[in-house]
Amino acid sequence: MVTVREETRKGPWTEQEDLQLVCTVRLFGERRWDFIAKVSGLNRTGKSCRLRWVNYLHPGLKRGRMTPHEERLILELHARWGNRWSRIARRLPGRTDNEIKNYWRTHMRKKAQERKKNMSPSSSTSSLTYQSCHPETPSILGIDEQELHGGSSCITSILKGTPADMDGYLMDQIWMEIEAPGALSFHNGKDSAYSSPSGPLLPSPMWDHYCPDEHLKMDDEAKMAPQFGYSKGMGAIY
DNA sequence: AAAACCCACAACCGCTGTCAG
DNA sequence: ACTGACAGCGGTTGTGGGTTT
């Protein structure tokens, strides 16, 4: 027995660690993370390994900016489910709960700050709780699966639209709708950052380099495909 | 050019749920 | 029925890079 106990590593992962983890997961599958952590030779906890895999190394992950469509989807799903990030993430193929959570945080903070600037002190409801602030927005509250596909609000109809329909529909305008239901207009706005469904979908870096393996990818895709019409083209991963 | 600020992302922590023994 | 191990989830914090002043 080796009795030399090294400290469990924390902090950023190195490429070498990533490679070790990827190879170990390929060998043993995506479970028993404590076991994987041990046999991989990484001085990491199983938890840490799992997180690294799920959020960064997993094949099929999209990288890069959220597309306008994804932004709208997040908005809608968050309105339905609140901070159920993993649940929301399941509806966004290639995105992780962590990613969505971060995105939401960043944007909500931004919006909250803008609100503070723009609004008088009298109406001080936080945008973080818009769900309860604007119950009159039907698509936001209590919508179920069918409603999502047959609903009548602006957001819902946008969600139903094709990407072409969404061109020029700005995230800011969506936020405006939430904050002031009915006040939505579709003119092109000032913030060009949202105006094109750009978001270059970059591959997961490690996977790109080390594991051009077919069957791992298939496993994941197979899960997503029926629900989302997820296609290989989306991620340009392999 | 440098400092300050902002944003996006990665990672950790603590808690909860699940399941096998 | 109980318990411990493991997996997953949501919240939070840290950090690096880009942008603005």
PDB file of C-alpha atoms (C1' of nucleotides) in Angstrom:
ATOM      1  CA  MET A   1       0.000   0.000   0.000  1.00  0.00           C
ATOM      2  CA  VAL A   2       1.153   3.435  -0.795  1.00  0.00           C
ATOM      3  CA  THR A   3       0.723   5.576   2.246  1.00  0.00           C
ATOM      4  CA  VAL A   4       1.770   8.823   0.696  1.00  0.00           C
ATOM      5  CA  ARG A   5      -1.342  10.921   0.860  1.00  0.00           C
ATOM      6  CA  GLU A   6      -1.292  13.848  -1.413  1.00  0.00           C
ATOM      7  CA  GLU A   7      -3.672  16.687  -0.899  1.00  0.00           C
ATOM      8  CA  THR A   8      -6.747  16.491  -3.049  1.00  0.00           C
ATOM      9  CA  ARG A   9      -6.266  18.857  -5.896  1.00  0.00           C
ATOM     10  CA  LYS A  10      -8.581  21.797  -6.343  1.00  0.00           C
ATOM     11  CA  GLY A  11      -8.846  24.615  -8.763  1.00  0.00           C
ATOM     12  CA  PRO A  12      -8.506  24.768 -12.495  1.00  0.00           C
ATOM     13  CA  TRP A  13      -8.006  21.584 -14.434  1.00  0.00           C
ATOM     14  CA  THR A  14      -4.945  21.087 -16.575  1.00  0.00           C
ATOM     15  CA  GLU A  15      -5.001  19.588 -20.033  1.00  0.00           C
ATOM     16  CA  GLN A  16      -3.251  16.546 -18.696  1.00  0.00           C
ATOM     17  CA  GLU A  17      -5.920  16.054 -16.075  1.00  0.00           C
ATOM     18  CA  ASP A  18      -8.622  16.472 -18.659  1.00  0.00           C
ATOM     19  CA  LEU A  19      -7.021  13.878 -20.829  1.00  0.00           C
ATOM     20  CA  GLN A  20      -6.710  11.455 -17.958  1.00  0.00           C
ATOM     21  CA  LEU A  21     -10.312  11.949 -17.018  1.00  0.00           C
ATOM     22  CA  VAL A  22     -11.598  11.584 -20.551  1.00  0.00           C
ATOM     23  CA  CYS A  23      -9.740   8.370 -21.056  1.00  0.00           C
ATOM     24  CA  THR A  24     -10.888   6.943 -17.753  1.00  0.00           C
ATOM     25  CA  VAL A  25     -14.486   7.808 -18.434  1.00  0.00           C
ATOM     26  CA  ARG A  26     -14.202   6.208 -21.838  1.00  0.00           C
ATOM     27  CA  LEU A  27     -13.016   3.078 -20.147  1.00  0.00           C
ATOM     28  CA  PHE A  28     -15.439   2.889 -17.275  1.00  0.00           C
ATOM     29  CA  GLY A  29     -18.413   4.973 -18.252  1.00  0.00           C
ATOM     30  CA  GLU A  30     -20.034   7.974 -16.667  1.00  0.00           C
ATOM     31  CA  ARG A  31     -20.692   6.673 -13.207  1.00  0.00           C
ATOM     32  CA  ARG A  32     -18.940   5.692 -10.043  1.00  0.00           C
ATOM     33  CA  TRP A  33     -17.128   8.978  -9.967  1.00  0.00           C
ATOM     34  CA  ASP A  34     -15.208   8.198  -6.835  1.00  0.00           C
ATOM     35  CA  PHE A  35     -13.933   5.110  -8.530  1.00  0.00           C
ATOM     36  CA  ILE A  36     -13.043   7.048 -11.643  1.00  0.00           C
ATOM     37  CA  ALA A  37     -11.275   9.642  -9.565  1.00  0.00           C
ATOM     38  CA  LYS A  38      -9.175   6.906  -8.008  1.00  0.00           C
ATOM     39  CA  VAL A  39      -8.285   4.829 -11.008  1.00  0.00           C
ATOM     40  CA  SER A  40      -7.587   7.833 -13.174  1.00  0.00           C
ATOM     41  CA  GLY A  41      -4.772   8.760 -10.881  1.00  0.00           C
ATOM     42  CA  LEU A  42      -6.158  12.220 -10.508  1.00  0.00           C
ATOM     43  CA  ASN A  43      -5.942  13.784  -7.114  1.00  0.00           C
ATOM     44  CA  ARG A  44      -9.475  14.974  -7.436  1.00  0.00           C
ATOM     45  CA  THR A  45     -12.690  14.074  -5.740  1.00  0.00           C
ATOM     46  CA  GLY A  46     -15.257  12.104  -7.643  1.00  0.00           C
ATOM     47  CA  LYS A  47     -17.488  15.068  -7.416  1.00  0.00           C
ATOM     48  CA  SER A  48     -14.933  17.286  -9.022  1.00  0.00           C
ATOM     49  CA  CYS A  49     -14.398  14.766 -11.796  1.00  0.00           C
ATOM     50  CA  ARG A  50     -18.078  14.502 -12.477  1.00  0.00           C
ATOM     51  CA  LEU A  51     -18.464  18.247 -12.627  1.00  0.00           C
ATOM     52  CA  ARG A  52     -15.559  18.629 -14.970  1.00  0.00           C
ATOM     53  CA  TRP A  53     -16.974  15.961 -17.206  1.00  0.00           C
ATOM     54  CA  VAL A  54     -20.517  17.234 -17.191  1.00  0.00           C
ATOM     55  CA  ASN A  55     -19.690  20.872 -17.655  1.00  0.00           C
ATOM     56  CA  TYR A  56     -16.705  20.768 -19.894  1.00  0.00           C
ATOM     57  CA  LEU A  57     -15.607  17.445 -21.278  1.00  0.00           C
ATOM     58  CA  HIS A  58     -18.871  15.802 -22.114  1.00  0.00           C
ATOM     59  CA  PRO A  59     -19.275  15.209 -25.828  1.00  0.00           C
ATOM     60  CA  GLY A  60     -22.074  17.157 -27.371  1.00  0.00           C
ATOM     61  CA  LEU A  61     -21.560  20.281 -25.362  1.00  0.00           C
ATOM     62  CA  LYS A  62     -22.015  23.475 -27.236  1.00  0.00           C
ATOM     63  CA  ARG A  63     -19.757  26.299 -26.438  1.00  0.00           C
ATOM     64  CA  GLY A  64     -19.980  29.943 -27.103  1.00  0.00           C
ATOM     65  CA  ARG A  65     -22.666  32.488 -26.839  1.00  0.00           C
ATOM     66  CA  MET A  66     -26.300  31.593 -26.310  1.00  0.00           C
ATOM     67  CA  THR A  67     -28.306  31.951 -29.460  1.00  0.00           C
ATOM     68  CA  PRO A  68     -31.370  34.184 -29.374  1.00  0.00           C
ATOM     69  CA  HIS A  69     -33.483  31.085 -29.554  1.00  0.00           C
ATOM     70  CA  GLU A  70     -31.765  29.614 -26.540  1.00  0.00           C
ATOM     71  CA  GLU A  71     -32.106  32.874 -24.693  1.00  0.00           C
ATOM     72  CA  ARG A  72     -35.815  32.885 -25.256  1.00  0.00           C
ATOM     73  CA  LEU A  73     -36.123  29.280 -24.287  1.00  0.00           C
ATOM     74  CA  ILE A  74     -34.293  29.884 -21.047  1.00  0.00           C
ATOM     75  CA  LEU A  75     -36.520  32.793 -20.329  1.00  0.00           C
ATOM     76  CA  GLU A  76     -39.651  30.850 -20.923  1.00  0.00           C
ATOM     77  CA  LEU A  77     -38.551  27.761 -19.068  1.00  0.00           C
ATOM     78  CA  HIS A  78     -37.316  29.729 -16.119  1.00  0.00           C
ATOM     79  CA  ALA A  79     -40.679  31.373 -15.951  1.00  0.00           C
ATOM     80  CA  ARG A  80     -42.233  27.961 -15.785  1.00  0.00           C
ATOM     81  CA  TRP A  81     -39.849  26.173 -13.519  1.00  0.00           C
ATOM     82  CA  GLY A  82     -37.862  28.775 -11.677  1.00  0.00           C
ATOM     83  CA  ASN A  83     -34.287  27.943 -10.826  1.00  0.00           C
ATOM     84  CA  ARG A  84     -34.533  24.333 -11.885  1.00  0.00           C
ATOM     85  CA  TRP A  85     -31.415  24.647 -13.942  1.00  0.00           C
ATOM     86  CA  SER A  86     -30.852  21.030 -14.676  1.00  0.00           C
ATOM     87  CA  ARG A  87     -34.403  20.683 -15.826  1.00  0.00           C
ATOM     88  CA  ILE A  88     -34.066  23.700 -18.044  1.00  0.00           C
ATOM     89  CA  ALA A  89     -30.766  22.407 -19.335  1.00  0.00           C
ATOM     90  CA  ARG A  90     -32.420  19.236 -20.502  1.00  0.00           C
ATOM     91  CA  ARG A  91     -34.428  21.320 -22.905  1.00  0.00           C
ATOM     92  CA  LEU A  92     -31.335  22.964 -24.279  1.00  0.00           C
ATOM     93  CA  PRO A  93     -29.248  20.330 -25.950  1.00  0.00           C
ATOM     94  CA  GLY A  94     -25.587  20.911 -25.496  1.00  0.00           C
ATOM     95  CA  ARG A  95     -26.002  23.363 -22.658  1.00  0.00           C
ATOM     96  CA  THR A  96     -25.306  22.552 -19.048  1.00  0.00           C
ATOM     97  CA  ASP A  97     -27.200  23.633 -16.003  1.00  0.00           C
ATOM     98  CA  ASN A  98     -24.135  25.498 -14.874  1.00  0.00           C
ATOM     99  CA  GLU A  99     -23.941  27.392 -18.105  1.00  0.00           C
ATOM    100  CA  ILE A 100     -27.579  28.359 -18.000  1.00  0.00           C
ATOM    101  CA  LYS A 101     -27.337  29.314 -14.380  1.00  0.00           C
ATOM    102  CA  ASN A 102     -24.385  31.558 -15.102  1.00  0.00           C
ATOM    103  CA  TYR A 103     -26.111  33.066 -18.048  1.00  0.00           C
ATOM    104  CA  TRP A 104     -29.213  33.796 -16.074  1.00  0.00           C
ATOM    105  CA  ARG A 105     -27.314  35.300 -13.211  1.00  0.00           C
ATOM    106  CA  THR A 106     -25.309  37.595 -15.407  1.00  0.00           C
ATOM    107  CA  HIS A 107     -28.299  38.801 -17.330  1.00  0.00           C
ATOM    108  CA  MET A 108     -30.590  39.162 -14.378  1.00  0.00           C
ATOM    109  CA  ARG A 109     -28.008  41.178 -12.559  1.00  0.00           C
ATOM    110  CA  LYS A 110     -27.611  43.378 -15.572  1.00  0.00           C
ATOM    111  CA  LYS A 111     -31.331  43.809 -15.906  1.00  0.00           C
ATOM    112  CA  ALA A 112     -31.732  44.508 -12.221  1.00  0.00           C
ATOM    113  CA  GLN A 113     -29.141  47.228 -12.457  1.00  0.00           C
ATOM    114  CA  GLU A 114     -30.828  48.735 -15.472  1.00  0.00           C
ATOM    115  CA  ARG A 115     -34.103  48.669 -13.649  1.00  0.00           C
ATOM    116  CA  LYS A 116     -32.638  50.454 -10.707  1.00  0.00           C
ATOM    117  CA  LYS A 117     -31.428  53.171 -12.977  1.00  0.00           C
ATOM    118  CA  ASN A 118     -34.597  53.541 -14.940  1.00  0.00           C
ATOM    119  CA  MET A 119     -37.318  53.036 -12.438  1.00  0.00           C
ATOM    120  CA  SER A 120     -38.653  55.218  -9.746  1.00  0.00           C
ATOM    121  CA  PRO A 121     -38.243  53.946  -6.189  1.00  0.00           C
ATOM    122  CA  SER A 122     -41.962  53.337  -5.876  1.00  0.00           C
ATOM    123  CA  SER A 123     -42.036  50.321  -8.159  1.00  0.00           C
ATOM    124  CA  SER A 124     -39.206  48.385  -6.694  1.00  0.00           C
ATOM    125  CA  THR A 125     -40.057  44.806  -7.454  1.00  0.00           C
ATOM    126  CA  SER A 126     -36.949  42.884  -8.292  1.00  0.00           C
ATOM    127  CA  SER A 127     -36.696  41.476 -11.753  1.00  0.00           C
ATOM    128  CA  LEU A 128     -35.503  38.319 -10.125  1.00  0.00           C
ATOM    129  CA  THR A 129     -39.035  37.715  -9.067  1.00  0.00           C
ATOM    130  CA  TYR A 130     -40.777  38.734 -12.188  1.00  0.00           C
ATOM    131  CA  GLN A 131     -42.637  35.497 -12.185  1.00  0.00           C
ATOM    132  CA  SER A 132     -44.781  36.739  -9.394  1.00  0.00           C
ATOM    133  CA  CYS A 133     -44.701  40.312 -10.539  1.00  0.00           C
ATOM    134  CA  HIS A 134     -46.526  39.839 -13.772  1.00  0.00           C
ATOM    135  CA  PRO A 135     -49.087  37.135 -13.396  1.00  0.00           C
ATOM    136  CA  GLU A 136     -50.941  38.682 -16.259  1.00  0.00           C
ATOM    137  CA  THR A 137     -48.363  37.346 -18.653  1.00  0.00           C
ATOM    138  CA  PRO A 138     -49.975  34.060 -19.528  1.00  0.00           C
ATOM    139  CA  SER A 139     -47.012  32.396 -21.133  1.00  0.00           C
ATOM    140  CA  ILE A 140     -44.957  33.063 -18.098  1.00  0.00           C
ATOM    141  CA  LEU A 141     -47.144  31.476 -15.521  1.00  0.00           C
ATOM    142  CA  GLY A 142     -48.382  27.981 -15.202  1.00  0.00           C
ATOM    143  CA  ILE A 143     -47.883  27.070 -18.795  1.00  0.00           C
ATOM    144  CA  ASP A 144     -47.736  23.407 -19.579  1.00  0.00           C
ATOM    145  CA  GLU A 145     -46.374  21.451 -22.471  1.00  0.00           C
ATOM    146  CA  GLN A 146     -49.387  21.924 -24.689  1.00  0.00           C
ATOM    147  CA  GLU A 147     -49.643  25.576 -23.925  1.00  0.00           C
ATOM    148  CA  LEU A 148     -46.075  26.026 -24.918  1.00  0.00           C
ATOM    149  CA  HIS A 149     -46.919  24.817 -28.358  1.00  0.00           C
ATOM    150  CA  GLY A 150     -50.289  26.401 -28.667  1.00  0.00           C
ATOM    151  CA  GLY A 151     -50.078  29.418 -26.447  1.00  0.00           C
ATOM    152  CA  SER A 152     -50.907  32.915 -27.422  1.00  0.00           C
ATOM    153  CA  SER A 153     -48.510  35.290 -25.736  1.00  0.00           C
ATOM    154  CA  CYS A 154     -45.726  37.025 -27.548  1.00  0.00           C
ATOM    155  CA  ILE A 155     -43.021  34.904 -25.995  1.00  0.00           C
ATOM    156  CA  THR A 156     -44.860  31.736 -26.706  1.00  0.00           C
ATOM    157  CA  SER A 157     -45.439  32.644 -30.287  1.00  0.00           C
ATOM    158  CA  ILE A 158     -41.826  33.572 -30.627  1.00  0.00           C
ATOM    159  CA  LEU A 159     -40.841  30.209 -29.281  1.00  0.00           C
ATOM    160  CA  LYS A 160     -42.974  28.608 -31.877  1.00  0.00           C
ATOM    161  CA  GLY A 161     -41.360  30.634 -34.603  1.00  0.00           C
ATOM    162  CA  THR A 162     -38.635  29.603 -36.908  1.00  0.00           C
ATOM    163  CA  PRO A 163     -35.188  31.056 -36.449  1.00  0.00           C
ATOM    164  CA  ALA A 164     -35.998  33.333 -39.328  1.00  0.00           C
ATOM    165  CA  ASP A 165     -38.935  34.690 -37.388  1.00  0.00           C
ATOM    166  CA  MET A 166     -36.622  35.583 -34.605  1.00  0.00           C
ATOM    167  CA  ASP A 167     -34.233  37.650 -36.572  1.00  0.00           C
ATOM    168  CA  GLY A 168     -34.150  41.085 -35.183  1.00  0.00           C
ATOM    169  CA  TYR A 169     -36.048  40.172 -32.070  1.00  0.00           C
ATOM    170  CA  LEU A 170     -33.884  41.431 -29.291  1.00  0.00           C
ATOM    171  CA  MET A 171     -33.375  39.954 -25.903  1.00  0.00           C
ATOM    172  CA  ASP A 172     -33.910  43.354 -24.437  1.00  0.00           C
ATOM    173  CA  GLN A 173     -37.350  43.400 -25.912  1.00  0.00           C
ATOM    174  CA  ILE A 174     -38.170  40.143 -24.281  1.00  0.00           C
ATOM    175  CA  TRP A 175     -37.084  41.511 -20.994  1.00  0.00           C
ATOM    176  CA  MET A 176     -39.191  44.526 -21.656  1.00  0.00           C
ATOM    177  CA  GLU A 177     -42.159  42.329 -22.214  1.00  0.00           C
ATOM    178  CA  ILE A 178     -41.618  40.636 -18.944  1.00  0.00           C
ATOM    179  CA  GLU A 179     -41.194  43.854 -17.130  1.00  0.00           C
ATOM    180  CA  ALA A 180     -44.025  45.574 -18.924  1.00  0.00           C
ATOM    181  CA  PRO A 181     -46.349  43.013 -20.444  1.00  0.00           C
ATOM    182  CA  GLY A 182     -48.032  44.182 -23.562  1.00  0.00           C
ATOM    183  CA  ALA A 183     -45.464  46.829 -24.187  1.00  0.00           C
ATOM    184  CA  LEU A 184     -43.563  44.698 -26.609  1.00  0.00           C
ATOM    185  CA  SER A 185     -42.644  46.008 -30.002  1.00  0.00           C
ATOM    186  CA  PHE A 186     -40.683  44.353 -32.717  1.00  0.00           C
ATOM    187  CA  HIS A 187     -38.712  47.219 -34.112  1.00  0.00           C
ATOM    188  CA  ASN A 188     -35.027  46.692 -34.334  1.00  0.00           C
ATOM    189  CA  GLY A 189     -33.348  48.083 -31.320  1.00  0.00           C
ATOM    190  CA  LYS A 190     -30.024  49.431 -30.359  1.00  0.00           C
ATOM    191  CA  ASP A 191     -28.277  46.464 -28.958  1.00  0.00           C
ATOM    192  CA  SER A 192     -26.829  44.640 -31.896  1.00  0.00           C
ATOM    193  CA  ALA A 193     -25.324  42.018 -29.649  1.00  0.00           C
ATOM    194  CA  TYR A 194     -28.567  40.119 -29.725  1.00  0.00           C
ATOM    195  CA  SER A 195     -29.612  40.812 -33.221  1.00  0.00           C
ATOM    196  CA  SER A 196     -27.932  37.965 -34.946  1.00  0.00           C
ATOM    197  CA  PRO A 197     -28.158  34.334 -34.003  1.00  0.00           C
ATOM    198  CA  SER A 198     -24.445  34.234 -34.159  1.00  0.00           C
ATOM    199  CA  GLY A 199     -22.981  32.290 -31.259  1.00  0.00           C
ATOM    200  CA  PRO A 200     -20.282  30.306 -32.988  1.00  0.00           C
ATOM    201  CA  LEU A 201     -20.800  26.830 -31.755  1.00  0.00           C
ATOM    202  CA  LEU A 202     -17.403  25.681 -30.841  1.00  0.00           C
ATOM    203  CA  PRO A 203     -16.568  22.150 -29.968  1.00  0.00           C
ATOM    204  CA  SER A 204     -15.583  21.012 -26.555  1.00  0.00           C
ATOM    205  CA  PRO A 205     -11.897  21.614 -26.756  1.00  0.00           C
ATOM    206  CA  MET A 206     -10.621  18.465 -25.167  1.00  0.00           C
ATOM    207  CA  TRP A 207     -12.987  16.229 -26.983  1.00  0.00           C
ATOM    208  CA  ASP A 208     -12.016  17.770 -30.209  1.00  0.00           C
ATOM    209  CA  HIS A 209      -8.435  16.877 -29.655  1.00  0.00           C
ATOM    210  CA  TYR A 210      -8.421  13.623 -27.874  1.00  0.00           C
ATOM    211  CA  CYS A 211     -11.546  11.643 -28.329  1.00  0.00           C
ATOM    212  CA  PRO A 212     -13.037  11.574 -31.760  1.00  0.00           C
ATOM    213  CA  ASP A 213     -14.836   8.514 -30.628  1.00  0.00           C
ATOM    214  CA  GLU A 214     -18.123   7.642 -32.207  1.00  0.00           C
ATOM    215  CA  HIS A 215     -19.981   5.581 -29.712  1.00  0.00           C
ATOM    216  CA  LEU A 216     -19.686   7.911 -26.796  1.00  0.00           C
ATOM    217  CA  LYS A 217     -21.218  10.664 -28.791  1.00  0.00           C
ATOM    218  CA  MET A 218     -23.963   8.431 -30.057  1.00  0.00           C
ATOM    219  CA  ASP A 219     -24.934   7.538 -26.585  1.00  0.00           C
ATOM    220  CA  ASP A 220     -25.593  11.093 -25.648  1.00  0.00           C
ATOM    221  CA  GLU A 221     -27.103  12.150 -28.878  1.00  0.00           C
ATOM    222  CA  ALA A 222     -29.473   9.272 -28.858  1.00  0.00           C
ATOM    223  CA  LYS A 223     -30.906  10.573 -25.641  1.00  0.00           C
ATOM    224  CA  MET A 224     -31.364  14.043 -26.972  1.00  0.00           C
ATOM    225  CA  ALA A 225     -32.414  13.366 -30.489  1.00  0.00           C
ATOM    226  CA  PRO A 226     -36.008  12.327 -30.118  1.00  0.00           C
ATOM    227  CA  GLN A 227     -36.867  15.200 -27.875  1.00  0.00           C
ATOM    228  CA  PHE A 228     -35.076  18.005 -29.593  1.00  0.00           C
ATOM    229  CA  GLY A 229     -34.440  16.953 -33.096  1.00  0.00           C
ATOM    230  CA  TYR A 230     -30.865  17.373 -32.098  1.00  0.00           C
ATOM    231  CA  SER A 231     -28.618  16.907 -35.034  1.00  0.00           C
ATOM    232  CA  LYS A 232     -24.940  16.464 -35.454  1.00  0.00           C
ATOM    233  CA  GLY A 233     -24.686  19.734 -37.255  1.00  0.00           C
ATOM    234  CA  MET A 234     -25.645  21.696 -34.196  1.00  0.00           C
ATOM    235  CA  GLY A 235     -22.467  21.323 -32.315  1.00  0.00           C
ATOM    236  CA  ALA A 236     -19.937  20.621 -35.003  1.00  0.00           C
ATOM    237  CA  ILE A 237     -18.299  18.579 -32.370  1.00  0.00           C
ATOM    238  CA  TYR A 238     -16.648  15.688 -33.981  1.00  0.00           C
TER     239      TYR A 238
ATOM    240  C1'  DA B   1      -0.534  53.012 -21.104  1.00  0.00           C
ATOM    241  C1'  DA B   2      -2.573  51.878 -16.916  1.00  0.00           C
ATOM    242  C1'  DA B   3      -6.291  51.337 -13.788  1.00  0.00           C
ATOM    243  C1'  DA B   4     -10.987  50.232 -13.039  1.00  0.00           C
ATOM    244  C1'  DC B   5     -14.772  47.841 -14.254  1.00  0.00           C
ATOM    245  C1'  DC B   6     -17.640  44.252 -16.279  1.00  0.00           C
ATOM    246  C1'  DC B   7     -18.751  39.833 -18.013  1.00  0.00           C
ATOM    247  C1'  DA B   8     -18.519  35.008 -18.829  1.00  0.00           C
ATOM    248  C1'  DC B   9     -17.061  30.977 -17.280  1.00  0.00           C
ATOM    249  C1'  DA B  10     -15.139  27.389 -14.218  1.00  0.00           C
ATOM    250  C1'  DA B  11     -15.168  25.277 -10.011  1.00  0.00           C
ATOM    251  C1'  DC B  12     -16.339  24.408  -5.184  1.00  0.00           C
ATOM    252  C1'  DC B  13     -19.615  23.769  -1.361  1.00  0.00           C
ATOM    253  C1'  DG B  14     -23.452  22.129   1.019  1.00  0.00           C
ATOM    254  C1'  DC B  15     -27.640  19.937   0.772  1.00  0.00           C
ATOM    255  C1'  DT B  16     -30.979  16.507  -0.919  1.00  0.00           C
ATOM    256  C1'  DG B  17     -32.565  12.373  -3.252  1.00  0.00           C
ATOM    257  C1'  DT B  18     -31.926   7.614  -4.469  1.00  0.00           C
ATOM    258  C1'  DC B  19     -30.734   3.042  -3.984  1.00  0.00           C
ATOM    259  C1'  DA B  20     -28.356  -1.065  -2.594  1.00  0.00           C
ATOM    260  C1'  DG B  21     -26.988  -3.737   1.302  1.00  0.00           C
TER     261       DG B  21
ATOM    262  C1'  DA C   1     -36.830   0.161   8.414  1.00  0.00           C
ATOM    263  C1'  DC C   2     -32.297   1.860   8.626  1.00  0.00           C
ATOM    264  C1'  DT C   3     -27.904   3.416   6.930  1.00  0.00           C
ATOM    265  C1'  DG C   4     -24.166   4.773   4.120  1.00  0.00           C
ATOM    266  C1'  DA C   5     -22.410   5.662  -0.426  1.00  0.00           C
ATOM    267  C1'  DC C   6     -23.086   7.862  -4.476  1.00  0.00           C
ATOM    268  C1'  DA C   7     -25.157  11.064  -7.792  1.00  0.00           C
ATOM    269  C1'  DG C   8     -27.282  15.212  -8.735  1.00  0.00           C
ATOM    270  C1'  DC C   9     -28.789  19.898  -7.890  1.00  0.00           C
ATOM    271  C1'  DG C  10     -28.706  24.786  -6.771  1.00  0.00           C
ATOM    272  C1'  DG C  11     -26.117  28.525  -4.712  1.00  0.00           C
ATOM    273  C1'  DT C  12     -21.976  30.900  -4.435  1.00  0.00           C
ATOM    274  C1'  DT C  13     -17.338  32.401  -5.244  1.00  0.00           C
ATOM    275  C1'  DG C  14     -13.032  32.995  -7.797  1.00  0.00           C
ATOM    276  C1'  DT C  15     -10.681  34.203 -11.913  1.00  0.00           C
ATOM    277  C1'  DG C  16      -9.219  35.606 -16.469  1.00  0.00           C
ATOM    278  C1'  DG C  17     -10.053  38.284 -20.401  1.00  0.00           C
ATOM    279  C1'  DG C  18     -12.079  42.058 -22.632  1.00  0.00           C
ATOM    280  C1'  DT C  19     -13.732  46.792 -22.507  1.00  0.00           C
ATOM    281  C1'  DT C  20     -14.054  51.346 -20.859  1.00  0.00           C
ATOM    282  C1'  DT C  21     -12.327  55.399 -18.608  1.00  0.00           C
TER     283       DT C  21
END
